[in-house]
Short mmCIF file of C-alpha atoms and ligand atoms in Angstrom, two decimals:
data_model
loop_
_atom_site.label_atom_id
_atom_site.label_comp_id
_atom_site.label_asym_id
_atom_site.label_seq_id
_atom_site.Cartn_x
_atom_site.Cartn_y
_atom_site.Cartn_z
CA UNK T 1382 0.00 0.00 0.00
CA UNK T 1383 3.00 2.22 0.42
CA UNK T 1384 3.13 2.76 -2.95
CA UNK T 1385 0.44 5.16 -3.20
CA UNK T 1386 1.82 6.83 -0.48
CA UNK T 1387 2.89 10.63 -1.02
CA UNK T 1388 4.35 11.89 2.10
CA UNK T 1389 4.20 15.80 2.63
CA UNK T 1390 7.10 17.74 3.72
CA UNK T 1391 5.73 20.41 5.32
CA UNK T 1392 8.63 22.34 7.17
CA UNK T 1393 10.85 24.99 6.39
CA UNK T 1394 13.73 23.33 7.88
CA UNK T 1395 15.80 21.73 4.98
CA UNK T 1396 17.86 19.14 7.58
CA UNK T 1397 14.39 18.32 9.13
CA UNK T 1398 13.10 17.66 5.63
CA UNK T 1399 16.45 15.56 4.78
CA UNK T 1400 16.04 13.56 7.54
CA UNK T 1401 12.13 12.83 7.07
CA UNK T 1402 13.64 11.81 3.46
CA UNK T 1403 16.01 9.57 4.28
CA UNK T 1404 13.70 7.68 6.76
CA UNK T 1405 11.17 7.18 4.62
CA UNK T 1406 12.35 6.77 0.89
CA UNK T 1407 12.52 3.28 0.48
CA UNK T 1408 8.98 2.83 1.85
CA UNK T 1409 6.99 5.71 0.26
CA UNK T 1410 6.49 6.67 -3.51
CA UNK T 1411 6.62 10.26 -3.08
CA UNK T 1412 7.68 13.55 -1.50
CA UNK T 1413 5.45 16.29 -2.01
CA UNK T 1414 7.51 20.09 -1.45
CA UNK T 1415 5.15 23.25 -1.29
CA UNK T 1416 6.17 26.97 -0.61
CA UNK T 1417 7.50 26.16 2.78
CA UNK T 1418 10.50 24.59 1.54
CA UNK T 1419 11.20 25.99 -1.89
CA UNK T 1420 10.44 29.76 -0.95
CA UNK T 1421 13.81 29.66 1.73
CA UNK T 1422 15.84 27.40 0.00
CA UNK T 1423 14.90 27.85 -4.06
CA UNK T 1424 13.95 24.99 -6.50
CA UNK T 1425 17.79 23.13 -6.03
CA UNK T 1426 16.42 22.09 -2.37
CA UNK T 1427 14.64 19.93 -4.84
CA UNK T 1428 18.21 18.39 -5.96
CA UNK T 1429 19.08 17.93 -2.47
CA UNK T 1430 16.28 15.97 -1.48
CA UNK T 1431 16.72 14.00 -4.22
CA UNK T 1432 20.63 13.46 -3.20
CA UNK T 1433 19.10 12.47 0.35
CA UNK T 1434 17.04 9.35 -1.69
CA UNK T 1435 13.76 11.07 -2.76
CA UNK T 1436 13.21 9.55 -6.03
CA UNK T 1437 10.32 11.00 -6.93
CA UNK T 1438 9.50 14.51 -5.78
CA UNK T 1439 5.45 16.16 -6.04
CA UNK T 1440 5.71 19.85 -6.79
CA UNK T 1441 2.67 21.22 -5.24
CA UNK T 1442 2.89 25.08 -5.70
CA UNK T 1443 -0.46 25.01 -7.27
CA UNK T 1444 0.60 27.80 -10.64
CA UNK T 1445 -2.25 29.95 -11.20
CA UNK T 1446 -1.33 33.01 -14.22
CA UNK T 1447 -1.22 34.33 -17.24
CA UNK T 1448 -0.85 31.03 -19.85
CA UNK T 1449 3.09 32.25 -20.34
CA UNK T 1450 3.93 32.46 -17.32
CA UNK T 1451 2.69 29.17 -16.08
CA UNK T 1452 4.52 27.58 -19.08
CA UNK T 1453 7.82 29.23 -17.77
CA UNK T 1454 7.24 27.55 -14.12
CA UNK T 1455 7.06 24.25 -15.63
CA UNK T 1456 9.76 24.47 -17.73
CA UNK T 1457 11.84 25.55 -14.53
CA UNK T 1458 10.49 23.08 -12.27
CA UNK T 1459 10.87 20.24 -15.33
CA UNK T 1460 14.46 21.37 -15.24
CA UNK T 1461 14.73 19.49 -11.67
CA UNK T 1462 13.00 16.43 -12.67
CA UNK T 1463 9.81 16.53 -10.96
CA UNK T 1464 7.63 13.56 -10.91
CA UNK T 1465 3.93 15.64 -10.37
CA UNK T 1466 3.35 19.53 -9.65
CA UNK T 1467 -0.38 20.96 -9.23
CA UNK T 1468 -1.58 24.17 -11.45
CA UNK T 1469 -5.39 25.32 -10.62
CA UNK T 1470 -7.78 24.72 -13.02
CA UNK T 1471 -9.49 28.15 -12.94
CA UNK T 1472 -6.77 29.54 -14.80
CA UNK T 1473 -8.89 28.52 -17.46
CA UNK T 1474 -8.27 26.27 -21.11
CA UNK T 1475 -5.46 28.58 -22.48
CA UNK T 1476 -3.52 28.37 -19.10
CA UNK T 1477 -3.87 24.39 -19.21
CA UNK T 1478 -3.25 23.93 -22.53
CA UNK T 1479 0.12 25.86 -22.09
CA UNK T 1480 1.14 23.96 -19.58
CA UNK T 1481 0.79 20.84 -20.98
CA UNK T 1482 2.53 21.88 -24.27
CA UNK T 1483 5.63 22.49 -22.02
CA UNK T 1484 5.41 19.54 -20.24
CA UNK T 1485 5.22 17.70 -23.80
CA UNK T 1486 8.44 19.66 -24.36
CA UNK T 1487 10.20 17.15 -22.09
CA UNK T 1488 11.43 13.67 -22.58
CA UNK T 1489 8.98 11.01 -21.95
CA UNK T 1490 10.19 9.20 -19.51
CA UNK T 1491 11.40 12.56 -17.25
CA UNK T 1492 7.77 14.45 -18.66
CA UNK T 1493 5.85 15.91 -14.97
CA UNK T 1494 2.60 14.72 -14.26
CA UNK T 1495 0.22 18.05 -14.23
CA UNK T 1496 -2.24 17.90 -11.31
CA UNK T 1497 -5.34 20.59 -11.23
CA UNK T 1498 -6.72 21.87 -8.34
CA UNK T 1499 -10.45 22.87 -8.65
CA UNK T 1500 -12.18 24.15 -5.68
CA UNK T 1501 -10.08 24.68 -2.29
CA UNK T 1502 -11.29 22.78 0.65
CA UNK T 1503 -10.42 25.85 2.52
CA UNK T 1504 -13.67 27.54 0.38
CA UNK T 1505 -17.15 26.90 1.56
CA UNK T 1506 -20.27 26.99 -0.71
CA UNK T 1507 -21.26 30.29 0.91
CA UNK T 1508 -17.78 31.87 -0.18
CA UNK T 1509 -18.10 30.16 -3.60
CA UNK T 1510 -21.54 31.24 -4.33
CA UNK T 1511 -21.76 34.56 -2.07
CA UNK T 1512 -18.28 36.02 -2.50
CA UNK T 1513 -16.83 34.83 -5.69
CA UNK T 1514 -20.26 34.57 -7.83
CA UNK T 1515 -20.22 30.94 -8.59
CA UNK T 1516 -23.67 29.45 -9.30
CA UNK T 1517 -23.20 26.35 -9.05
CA UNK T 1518 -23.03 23.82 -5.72
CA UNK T 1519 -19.93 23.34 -4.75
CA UNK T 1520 -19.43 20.11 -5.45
CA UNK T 1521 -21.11 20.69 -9.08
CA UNK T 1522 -17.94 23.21 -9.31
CA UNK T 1523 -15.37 21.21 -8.33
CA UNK T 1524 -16.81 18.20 -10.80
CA UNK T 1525 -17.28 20.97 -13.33
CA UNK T 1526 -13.96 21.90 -13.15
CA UNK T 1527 -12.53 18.25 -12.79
CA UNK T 1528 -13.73 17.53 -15.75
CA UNK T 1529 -12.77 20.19 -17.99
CA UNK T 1530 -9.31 19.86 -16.45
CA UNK T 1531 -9.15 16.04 -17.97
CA UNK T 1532 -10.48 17.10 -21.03
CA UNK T 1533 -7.64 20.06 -21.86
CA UNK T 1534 -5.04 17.39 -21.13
CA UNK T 1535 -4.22 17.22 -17.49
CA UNK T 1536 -3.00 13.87 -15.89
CA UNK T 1537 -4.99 14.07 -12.91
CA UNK T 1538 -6.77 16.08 -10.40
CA UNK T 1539 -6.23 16.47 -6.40
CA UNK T 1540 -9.41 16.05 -4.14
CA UNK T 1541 -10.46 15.52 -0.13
CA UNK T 1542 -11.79 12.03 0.91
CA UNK T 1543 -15.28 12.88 1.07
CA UNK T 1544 -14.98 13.61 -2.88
CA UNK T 1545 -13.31 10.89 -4.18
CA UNK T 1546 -15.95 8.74 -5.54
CA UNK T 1547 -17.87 11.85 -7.53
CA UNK T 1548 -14.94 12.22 -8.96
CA UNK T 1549 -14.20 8.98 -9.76
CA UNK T 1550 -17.36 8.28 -10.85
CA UNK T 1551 -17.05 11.60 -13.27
CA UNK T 1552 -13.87 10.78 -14.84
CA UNK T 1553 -14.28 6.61 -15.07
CA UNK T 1554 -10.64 5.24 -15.59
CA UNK T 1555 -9.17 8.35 -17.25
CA UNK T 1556 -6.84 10.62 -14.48
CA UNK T 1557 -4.91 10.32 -11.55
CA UNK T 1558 -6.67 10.93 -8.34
CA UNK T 1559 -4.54 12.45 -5.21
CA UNK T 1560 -5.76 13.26 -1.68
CA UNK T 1561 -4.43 15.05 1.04
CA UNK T 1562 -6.51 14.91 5.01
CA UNK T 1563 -5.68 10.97 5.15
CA UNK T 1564 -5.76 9.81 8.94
CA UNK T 1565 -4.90 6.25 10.14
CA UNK T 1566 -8.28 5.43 12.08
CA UNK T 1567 -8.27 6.82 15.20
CA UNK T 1568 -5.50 8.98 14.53
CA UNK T 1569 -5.29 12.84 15.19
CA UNK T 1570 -7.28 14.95 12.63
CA UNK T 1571 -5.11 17.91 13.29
CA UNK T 1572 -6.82 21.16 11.61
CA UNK T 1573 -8.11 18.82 8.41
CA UNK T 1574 -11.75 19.15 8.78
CA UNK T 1575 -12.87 16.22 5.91
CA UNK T 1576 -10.62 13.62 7.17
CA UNK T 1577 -10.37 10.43 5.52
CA UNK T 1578 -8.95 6.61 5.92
CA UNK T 1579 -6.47 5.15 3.75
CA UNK T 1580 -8.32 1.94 2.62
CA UNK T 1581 -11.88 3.63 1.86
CA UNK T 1582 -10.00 6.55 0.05
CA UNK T 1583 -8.31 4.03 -2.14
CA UNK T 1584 -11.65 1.52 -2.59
CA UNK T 1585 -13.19 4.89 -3.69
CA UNK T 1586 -11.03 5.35 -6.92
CA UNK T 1587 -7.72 7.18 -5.01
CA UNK T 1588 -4.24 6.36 -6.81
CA UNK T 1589 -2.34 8.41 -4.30
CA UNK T 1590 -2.48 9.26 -0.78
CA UNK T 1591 -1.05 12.71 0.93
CA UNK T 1592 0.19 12.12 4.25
CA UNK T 1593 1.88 14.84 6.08
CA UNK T 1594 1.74 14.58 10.11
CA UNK T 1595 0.60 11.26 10.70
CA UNK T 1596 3.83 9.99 9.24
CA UNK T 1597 6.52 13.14 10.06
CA UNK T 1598 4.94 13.76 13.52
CA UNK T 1599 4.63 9.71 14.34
CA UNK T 1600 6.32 9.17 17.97
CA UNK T 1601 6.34 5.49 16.16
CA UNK T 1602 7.04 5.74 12.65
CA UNK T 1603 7.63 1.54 12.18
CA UNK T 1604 4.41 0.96 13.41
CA UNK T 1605 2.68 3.42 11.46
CA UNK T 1606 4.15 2.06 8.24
CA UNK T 1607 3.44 -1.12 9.30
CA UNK T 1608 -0.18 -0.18 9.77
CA UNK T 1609 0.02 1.59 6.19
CA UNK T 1610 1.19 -1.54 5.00
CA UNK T 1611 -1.15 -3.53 5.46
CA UNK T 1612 -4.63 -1.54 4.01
CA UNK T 1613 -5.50 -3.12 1.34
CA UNK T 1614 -4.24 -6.98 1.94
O1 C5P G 828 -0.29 16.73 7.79
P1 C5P G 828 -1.38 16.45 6.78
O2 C5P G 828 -1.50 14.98 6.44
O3 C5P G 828 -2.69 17.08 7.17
O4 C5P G 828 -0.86 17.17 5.45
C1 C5P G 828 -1.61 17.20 4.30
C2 C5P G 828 -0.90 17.88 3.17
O5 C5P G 828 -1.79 18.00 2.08
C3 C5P G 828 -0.40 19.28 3.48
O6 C5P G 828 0.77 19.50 2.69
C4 C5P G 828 -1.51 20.16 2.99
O7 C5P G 828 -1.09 21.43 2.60
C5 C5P G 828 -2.01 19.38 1.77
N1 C5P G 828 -3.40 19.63 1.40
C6 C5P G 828 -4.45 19.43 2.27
N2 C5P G 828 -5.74 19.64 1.87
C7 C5P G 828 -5.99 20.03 0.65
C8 C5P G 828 -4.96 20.23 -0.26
C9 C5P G 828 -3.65 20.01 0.16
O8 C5P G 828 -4.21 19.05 3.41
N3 C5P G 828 -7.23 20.17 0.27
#
């Protein structure tokens, strides 16, 4: 099961970050970097988590501009060999399609998996609807937007627990599905408010799993991998 595990490096500390890396690379399939790590340190703290045994690193700065300069950021962050980076979708067709020409720009086997982002799960439907003029549900919106995501070209899309099987059910076979808020059960929920557990995310139509804190914060790491380990047997 590890291998649909993405574990989130969520600290500004590069040693902490190399150390979470070097703990956990043979067991997990992914480390996912965000502003907290590449703002200090640039993209090359990329390189240097890679030197530290990260051999596959998720991008998630979530690129959301004009449709050149979201080309530009992919071509940088090609340059050090990410595996997946997120772009939101409501940059619109123009913004998607120019990201995916310059991912086509690199080599197949080294080409970055392009990940949308449709609604925030920080945005409820009175903020979607009340504040930003949206008429649709919320969960119409983030289906809407799934969607058209897949359809300009995107590998996959990134959604909480609770969404998982609209989504699935939306796109059939065709795109990756990632989720972050994944708790062991009975584990600490943290701030995530739409928690969800590994096995019934991945019986739902997940490919990947986020974990941040319930693996970096574990006072026993072996056990929880152990536990991860065995969902789905
Ligand atoms: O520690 P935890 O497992 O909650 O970390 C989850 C990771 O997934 C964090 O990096 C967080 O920013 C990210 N994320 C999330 N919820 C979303 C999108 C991303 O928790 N809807």
């Amino acid at each position: 099961m590890l291998r649909n595990v993405i574990c989130a490096l969520d600290t500004g500390d590069l040693n902490e970050a190399i150390t979470t890396v070097q703990r956990l690379s043979p067991r997990v399939a992914a480390f996912k970097v965000g502003h907290g790590l590449t703002l200090p340190h640039g993209l090359g703290v990329l390189d240097k988590l890679r030197e530290a045994g990260a051999q596959r690193i998720f991008l998630d700065l979530k690129f959301h501009d004009i449709p050149n300069s979201v080309a530009l950021a992919v071509r940088e962050a090609a340059k050090h060999d990410v595996w997946m980076m997120t772009l939101h979708i409501s940059g619109g067709p123009a913004m998607l399609t120019a990201a995916i020409e310059e991912a086509k720009n690199v080599s197949e086997e080294k080409r970055p998996l392009l990940m949308g982002v449709s609604v925030l799960t920080s945005l409820d439907e009175h903020t979607l609807q009340g504040d930003l003029g949206v008429d649709r549900s919320l969960k119409d919106h983030m289906l809407y937007l799934s969607r058209m995501g897949i359809d300009h070209g995107l590998d996959g899309v990134i959604c909480s627990a609770e969404e998982i099987k609209d989504i699935r059910d939306v796109l059939g076979t065709n795109g990756i599905i990632a989720t972050p808020g994944i708790r062991l059960p009975g584990g600490a929920t943290h701030d995530q408010r739409r928690v969800g557990e590994p096995k019934q995310a991945l019986e739902d139509g997940a490919d990947y799993l986020v974990i941040g804190r319930a693996l970096t914060a574990a006072s026993d790491l072996e056990a929880v991998l152990d536990r991860l380990d065995s969902v789905g047997e």
